[in-house]
CSV table of C-alpha atoms and ligand atoms in Angstrom, one decimal:
chain,number,residue,atom,x,y,z
A,1,MET,CA,-0.3,-0.1,-0.3
A,2,SER,CA,1.2,3.2,-1.4
A,3,SER,CA,1.0,5.9,2.6
A,4,ALA,CA,1.8,8.5,4.7
A,5,GLU,CA,5.3,8.1,4.3
A,6,GLY,CA,7.9,10.1,3.9
A,7,LEU,CA,5.6,13.2,4.5
A,8,PRO,CA,7.4,14.6,7.6
A,9,LEU,CA,4.9,14.0,11.3
A,10,GLN,CA,4.7,17.8,11.8
A,11,ARG,CA,4.1,18.6,8.9
A,12,VAL,CA,0.9,16.9,7.9
A,13,PRO,CA,-2.3,18.5,8.3
A,14,LYS,CA,-4.1,18.1,11.8
A,15,HIS,CA,-7.7,19.0,9.9
A,16,VAL,CA,-7.9,18.2,6.3
A,17,ALA,CA,-11.6,19.4,4.9
A,18,ILE,CA,-12.8,18.3,1.6
A,19,ILE,CA,-15.1,19.6,-1.4
A,20,MET,CA,-16.6,16.6,-2.8
A,21,ASP,CA,-17.1,17.9,-4.8
A,22,GLY,CA,-18.1,15.6,-9.1
A,23,ASN,CA,-20.4,14.0,-8.1
A,24,GLY,CA,-22.2,14.6,-10.9
A,25,ARG,CA,-20.5,15.0,-13.9
A,26,TRP,CA,-18.7,12.0,-12.9
A,27,ALA,CA,-21.9,9.8,-13.3
A,28,LYS,CA,-22.7,12.2,-16.9
A,29,ALA,CA,-19.5,11.0,-18.6
A,30,GLN,CA,-20.0,7.4,-17.7
A,31,GLY,CA,-23.9,7.1,-18.9
A,32,LEU,CA,-24.8,7.3,-14.9
A,33,SER,CA,-27.4,9.0,-13.2
A,34,ARG,CA,-26.6,11.7,-10.7
A,35,LEU,CA,-28.0,9.7,-8.1
A,36,GLU,CA,-26.0,6.9,-9.3
A,37,GLY,CA,-22.6,9.9,-8.7
A,38,HIS,CA,-23.9,10.6,-5.5
A,39,LYS,CA,-23.9,6.7,-4.3
A,40,GLN,CA,-19.8,6.4,-6.2
A,41,GLY,CA,-19.2,9.7,-4.0
A,42,ALA,CA,-20.6,8.7,-1.3
A,43,LYS,CA,-18.4,4.9,-0.6
A,44,ARG,CA,-15.7,7.2,-1.5
A,45,LEU,CA,-16.2,8.3,2.6
A,46,ARG,CA,-14.9,5.3,4.5
A,47,ASP,CA,-11.7,5.0,2.0
A,48,VAL,CA,-10.2,8.6,2.5
A,49,ILE,CA,-11.7,8.5,6.1
A,50,GLN,CA,-9.5,5.6,6.1
A,51,TRP,CA,-6.1,6.6,4.3
A,52,ALA,CA,-6.4,9.6,6.1
A,53,LYS,CA,-6.0,7.9,9.9
A,54,ASP,CA,-3.0,6.5,8.0
A,55,ALA,CA,-1.4,9.6,6.7
A,56,GLY,CA,-2.3,10.9,11.1
A,57,VAL,CA,-4.5,13.2,9.9
A,58,LYS,CA,-6.8,13.8,13.5
A,59,GLN,CA,-10.1,15.3,12.2
A,60,VAL,CA,-11.5,15.1,8.4
A,61,SER,CA,-14.2,17.2,7.5
A,62,LEU,CA,-16.4,16.9,4.6
A,63,TYR,CA,-19.0,19.5,3.1
A,64,ALA,CA,-21.8,17.3,1.5
A,65,PHE,CA,-24.6,19.3,1.8
A,66,SER,CA,-24.6,23.3,1.7
A,67,THR,CA,-27.1,25.8,2.4
A,68,GLU,CA,-27.0,26.4,-1.1
A,69,ASN,CA,-27.8,21.8,-2.6
A,70,TRP,CA,-31.7,23.5,-0.9
A,71,LYS,CA,-32.1,25.3,-5.0
A,72,ARG,CA,-30.9,21.8,-7.0
A,73,PRO,CA,-34.2,19.5,-8.2
A,74,LYS,CA,-36.2,18.5,-5.4
A,75,LEU,CA,-35.5,15.1,-6.1
A,76,GLU,CA,-32.4,15.3,-6.7
A,77,ILE,CA,-32.5,16.0,-2.8
A,78,ALA,CA,-34.9,13.3,-1.9
A,79,GLY,CA,-32.3,10.8,-3.6
A,80,LEU,CA,-29.4,11.8,-0.9
A,81,MET,CA,-30.7,12.5,1.7
A,82,THR,CA,-32.2,9.0,1.0
A,83,LEU,CA,-28.2,8.3,1.2
A,84,LEU,CA,-27.6,9.7,4.0
A,85,ALA,CA,-30.4,7.4,5.7
A,86,THR,CA,-29.6,4.1,3.9
A,87,LEU,CA,-25.4,4.3,3.7
A,88,LEU,CA,-24.4,6.1,7.2
A,89,PRO,CA,-26.0,2.8,9.6
A,90,LEU,CA,-23.7,0.7,6.7
A,91,GLU,CA,-20.6,3.2,8.1
A,92,VAL,CA,-20.8,3.1,11.5
A,93,PRO,CA,-19.4,-1.0,12.1
A,94,LYS,CA,-16.1,0.5,9.8
A,95,MET,CA,-15.9,3.6,11.9
A,96,GLN,CA,-16.0,2.0,14.9
A,97,GLU,CA,-13.3,0.4,14.0
A,98,LYS,CA,-11.5,2.4,12.8
A,99,GLY,CA,-12.3,4.6,16.4
A,100,ALA,CA,-13.5,7.3,14.4
A,101,ARG,CA,-16.5,10.0,16.5
A,102,LEU,CA,-18.7,11.3,13.1
A,103,LEU,CA,-18.7,15.4,13.4
A,104,ILE,CA,-21.7,17.3,12.8
A,105,LEU,CA,-21.5,21.0,11.1
A,106,GLY,CA,-24.5,22.4,10.0
A,107,ASP,CA,-28.0,23.0,10.8
A,108,ILE,CA,-30.0,19.5,10.2
A,109,SER,CA,-32.8,19.9,11.8
A,110,LYS,CA,-34.7,20.8,8.1
A,111,PHE,CA,-33.2,16.7,6.7
A,112,PRO,CA,-35.4,14.3,6.5
A,113,TRP,CA,-36.3,12.1,10.2
A,114,LEU,CA,-35.4,8.7,8.7
A,115,ALA,CA,-31.7,10.8,8.0
A,116,ARG,CA,-31.9,13.2,11.4
A,117,ARG,CA,-32.6,9.7,12.8
A,118,ALA,CA,-29.7,7.9,11.2
A,119,LEU,CA,-26.7,11.0,12.3
A,120,ASP,CA,-28.0,11.1,15.6
A,121,LYS,CA,-27.3,7.7,15.7
A,122,ALA,CA,-24.0,7.5,14.0
A,123,VAL,CA,-22.7,10.3,16.5
A,124,GLN,CA,-24.0,8.3,19.2
A,125,ALA,CA,-23.0,5.4,19.2
A,126,THR,CA,-19.2,6.8,17.7
A,127,LYS,CA,-18.8,9.0,20.5
A,128,ASN,CA,-15.9,8.8,21.9
A,129,ASN,CA,-14.0,7.3,19.4
A,130,THR,CA,-10.8,9.5,19.6
A,131,GLU,CA,-9.0,7.6,16.7
A,132,ILE,CA,-9.9,10.4,14.1
A,133,ASP,CA,-13.1,12.9,13.2
A,134,VAL,CA,-15.4,12.0,10.7
A,135,ILE,CA,-17.2,16.0,10.2
A,136,LEU,CA,-19.6,16.2,7.6
A,137,CYS,CA,-20.7,18.6,7.2
A,138,LEU,CA,-25.3,19.1,6.0
A,139,ASN,CA,-27.3,22.3,5.4
A,140,TYR,CA,-23.4,23.4,6.1
A,141,GLY,CA,-22.7,27.7,5.0
A,142,GLY,CA,-19.9,29.8,6.5
A,143,GLN,CA,-21.8,32.2,5.5
A,144,GLN,CA,-24.4,30.5,7.9
A,145,GLU,CA,-22.5,29.8,10.4
A,146,ILE,CA,-20.9,33.6,11.4
A,147,VAL,CA,-24.2,35.2,11.3
A,148,ASP,CA,-25.6,31.9,13.7
A,149,GLY,CA,-22.7,33.0,16.1
A,150,VAL,CA,-23.0,36.7,16.0
A,151,LYS,CA,-26.5,35.8,16.2
A,152,SER,CA,-25.4,34.0,20.1
A,153,PHE,CA,-22.8,36.6,20.7
A,154,TYR,CA,-26.0,38.9,20.6
A,155,ALA,CA,-28.5,37.0,23.0
A,156,SER,CA,-25.4,36.1,24.9
A,157,PHE,CA,-25.6,40.1,27.7
A,158,ASP,CA,-28.8,40.7,28.9
A,159,ASP,CA,-28.1,44.6,29.4
A,160,GLU,CA,-28.1,46.3,26.3
A,161,GLN,CA,-25.5,48.4,28.4
A,162,THR,CA,-23.3,45.4,28.6
A,163,ARG,CA,-24.2,44.4,24.9
A,164,ALA,CA,-23.2,47.5,23.2
A,165,LYS,CA,-19.7,47.7,25.3
A,166,ALA,CA,-19.4,44.2,24.6
A,167,PHE,CA,-20.5,44.9,20.9
A,168,SER,CA,-17.3,48.0,20.4
A,169,GLU,CA,-15.0,45.5,22.4
A,170,LEU,CA,-16.2,42.5,19.6
A,171,THR,CA,-12.1,40.9,18.3
A,172,PRO,CA,-12.4,38.1,15.8
A,173,GLU,CA,-11.0,36.0,18.3
A,174,THR,CA,-14.0,36.6,20.7
A,175,LEU,CA,-16.3,36.1,17.5
A,176,TYR,CA,-15.2,32.6,17.1
A,177,LYS,CA,-15.7,31.4,20.3
A,178,PHE,CA,-19.6,32.0,19.4
A,179,LEU,CA,-19.4,30.2,16.0
A,180,GLY,CA,-19.9,26.8,17.4
A,181,ARG,CA,-16.3,25.1,16.3
A,182,ASP,CA,-15.3,24.3,20.3
A,183,ASP,CA,-14.4,20.6,19.4
A,184,ILE,CA,-12.4,21.3,16.0
A,185,LEU,CA,-9.4,22.3,15.3
A,186,PRO,CA,-8.6,25.2,12.1
A,187,VAL,CA,-9.0,23.4,9.1
A,188,ASP,CA,-5.2,23.2,7.5
A,189,LEU,CA,-5.4,22.4,4.6
A,190,LEU,CA,-8.7,22.6,2.1
A,191,ILE,CA,-9.0,20.3,-0.8
A,192,ARG,CA,-11.2,20.8,-3.4
A,193,THR,CA,-11.7,17.6,-6.1
A,194,GLY,CA,-13.6,18.3,-9.2
A,195,GLY,CA,-12.2,20.7,-10.9
A,196,GLU,CA,-13.7,24.0,-9.7
A,197,LYS,CA,-11.4,26.7,-8.1
A,198,ARG,CA,-14.0,27.6,-5.3
A,199,ILE,CA,-14.6,27.6,-1.5
A,200,SER,CA,-18.0,27.2,-2.3
A,201,ASN,CA,-18.6,28.9,1.3
A,202,PHE,CA,-16.9,26.4,3.2
A,203,HIS,CA,-15.4,26.9,6.6
A,204,LEU,CA,-15.6,30.8,5.7
A,205,TRP,CA,-13.6,32.1,8.5
A,206,ASP,CA,-10.6,29.0,8.5
A,207,ALA,CA,-10.7,29.2,4.6
A,208,ALA,CA,-8.8,33.6,5.7
A,209,TYR,CA,-5.6,31.0,6.6
A,210,ALA,CA,-5.9,27.2,4.9
A,211,GLU,CA,-3.4,26.0,2.5
A,212,LEU,CA,-5.9,25.9,-0.5
A,213,TYR,CA,-5.8,22.9,-3.6
A,214,PHE,CA,-7.3,21.7,-6.3
A,215,THR,CA,-7.7,18.5,-7.8
A,216,ASP,CA,-9.4,17.7,-11.6
A,217,THR,CA,-10.1,14.7,-10.3
A,218,ASN,CA,-14.2,14.4,-10.1
A,219,TRP,CA,-14.8,12.5,-6.3
A,220,PRO,CA,-16.1,9.5,-7.6
A,221,ALA,CA,-13.0,8.4,-8.5
A,222,TYR,CA,-11.0,10.4,-5.5
A,223,SER,CA,-7.8,8.2,-4.4
A,224,GLU,CA,-5.4,7.7,-2.1
A,225,GLN,CA,-2.8,8.6,-4.5
A,226,ASP,CA,-4.9,11.8,-4.9
A,227,LEU,CA,-4.9,12.6,-1.4
A,228,ILE,CA,-1.2,11.6,-0.7
A,229,ALA,CA,-0.7,14.1,-3.7
A,230,ALA,CA,-2.4,16.8,-2.3
A,231,LEU,CA,-0.5,16.4,1.4
A,232,GLN,CA,2.8,16.4,0.2
A,233,ASP,CA,2.1,19.5,-1.2
A,234,PHE,CA,0.8,20.2,1.9
A,235,ALA,CA,4.1,20.0,3.4
A,236,HIS,CA,6.3,22.0,0.9
A,237,ARG,CA,4.2,24.6,2.2
A,238,GLU,CA,6.1,27.9,3.5
A,239,ARG,CA,2.0,29.1,5.5
A,240,ARG,CA,3.4,32.5,6.9
A,241,PHE,CA,0.3,34.3,8.9
A,242,GLY,CA,1.0,37.4,7.8
A,243,LYS,CA,4.8,36.9,9.1
A,244,THR,CA,8.5,36.8,6.6
A,245,SER,CA,9.8,34.3,5.9
A,246,GLU,CA,12.5,35.4,8.2
A,247,GLN,CA,11.2,35.4,10.2
A,248,VAL,CA,8.7,31.8,10.0
A,249,GLN,CA,12.1,30.1,9.9
A,250,ALA,CA,13.4,31.5,12.9
A,251,GLY,CA,10.2,30.6,14.0
A,252,ASP,CA,10.6,27.1,13.4
A,253,ARG,CA,14.4,26.8,15.2
A,254,ASP,CA,13.2,27.8,17.6
A,255,GLU,CA,11.0,25.5,18.3
B,1,IPE,C1,-21.2,17.2,-5.2
B,1,IPE,O1,-21.1,17.2,-6.6
B,1,IPE,C2,-22.0,16.4,-4.4
B,1,IPE,C3,-23.2,17.7,-3.7
B,1,IPE,C4,-23.0,19.1,-4.3
B,1,IPE,C5,-23.9,16.7,-2.6
B,1,IPE,P1,-21.4,17.3,-7.4
B,1,IPE,O2,-23.2,16.7,-7.2
B,1,IPE,O3,-21.9,19.0,-7.6
B,1,IPE,O4,-21.4,17.2,-8.7
B,1,IPE,P2,-21.5,18.1,-10.1
B,1,IPE,O5,-20.4,19.3,-9.6
B,1,IPE,O6,-22.6,18.3,-10.5
B,1,IPE,O7,-20.3,17.6,-11.3
B,2,IPE,C1,-19.5,22.3,-3.1
B,2,IPE,O1,-20.3,21.8,-3.9
B,2,IPE,C2,-20.8,22.2,-2.4
B,2,IPE,C3,-21.1,20.6,-1.9
B,2,IPE,C4,-19.0,19.2,-2.6
B,2,IPE,C5,-21.4,19.7,-0.8
B,2,IPE,P1,-21.5,22.0,-6.1
B,2,IPE,O2,-21.5,21.6,-6.8
B,2,IPE,O3,-22.7,23.1,-4.8
B,2,IPE,O4,-20.5,24.1,-5.0
B,2,IPE,P2,-21.3,24.6,-6.6
B,2,IPE,O5,-22.3,25.2,-6.7
B,2,IPE,O6,-19.9,24.1,-8.0
B,2,IPE,O7,-20.0,26.2,-6.5
B,3,MG,MG1,-20.6,20.4,-7.9
């Protein structure tokens, strides 16, 4: 098996986020329905959890349904929800074997009951696992997440005066605490499959300093080689966070 061997450990991203795009185009190229593309795409999830774990990644977040995906044809949305409800329970034993904990990012309250039940059960069943976190992003949108954070910040004060003072002193660090991302590490590497070069509302806050990686491979065809290539690329990036290269190198030596 090819692996992440040769990757310096300190260069392995802790949190890898993936925009799993290209299911529809992959299916069309094979003469299959879009839904068949989603089905094949869902199968890649199991693999990617294993590959990420083997490489030493601690969290992998997977963009499965965006706040904008409600604009798709009703039939496609229904098909995606059915896939979630039927395939997720089959994944739970596999996640247990791998020691994977499932977390959900996004508001699933509008999802059909069967899908919600499958998600709740999977979250409960895997809550004590510690090898890797799998963060499924469902009805997730980075803009909505920030709006919700602002609302929670507003609602956290009882009186107008304290609120006004806190608001005038508001910093990104303070607002971040209201985004509900306590269990989630900052995204180090953001991968998009399927050839498009955009963020499509994923992890907007963390996109500020995540390393971006785009590949033409459509999600159903994604392989371990593809992930390793992204991890290797990441290992050679210099993350400066606004500093100069010299400062970063001096800091690296001091560590
Ligand atoms: C990504 O694949 C899966 C979801 C958004 C649910 P797409 O369905 O967007 O595939 P393309 O982009 O049309 O090929
Ligand atoms: C992003 O893909 C959302 C997911 C992969 C779930 P889309 O296919 O919805 O993104 P756009 O519409 O091409 O930007
Ligand atoms: Mg797409």
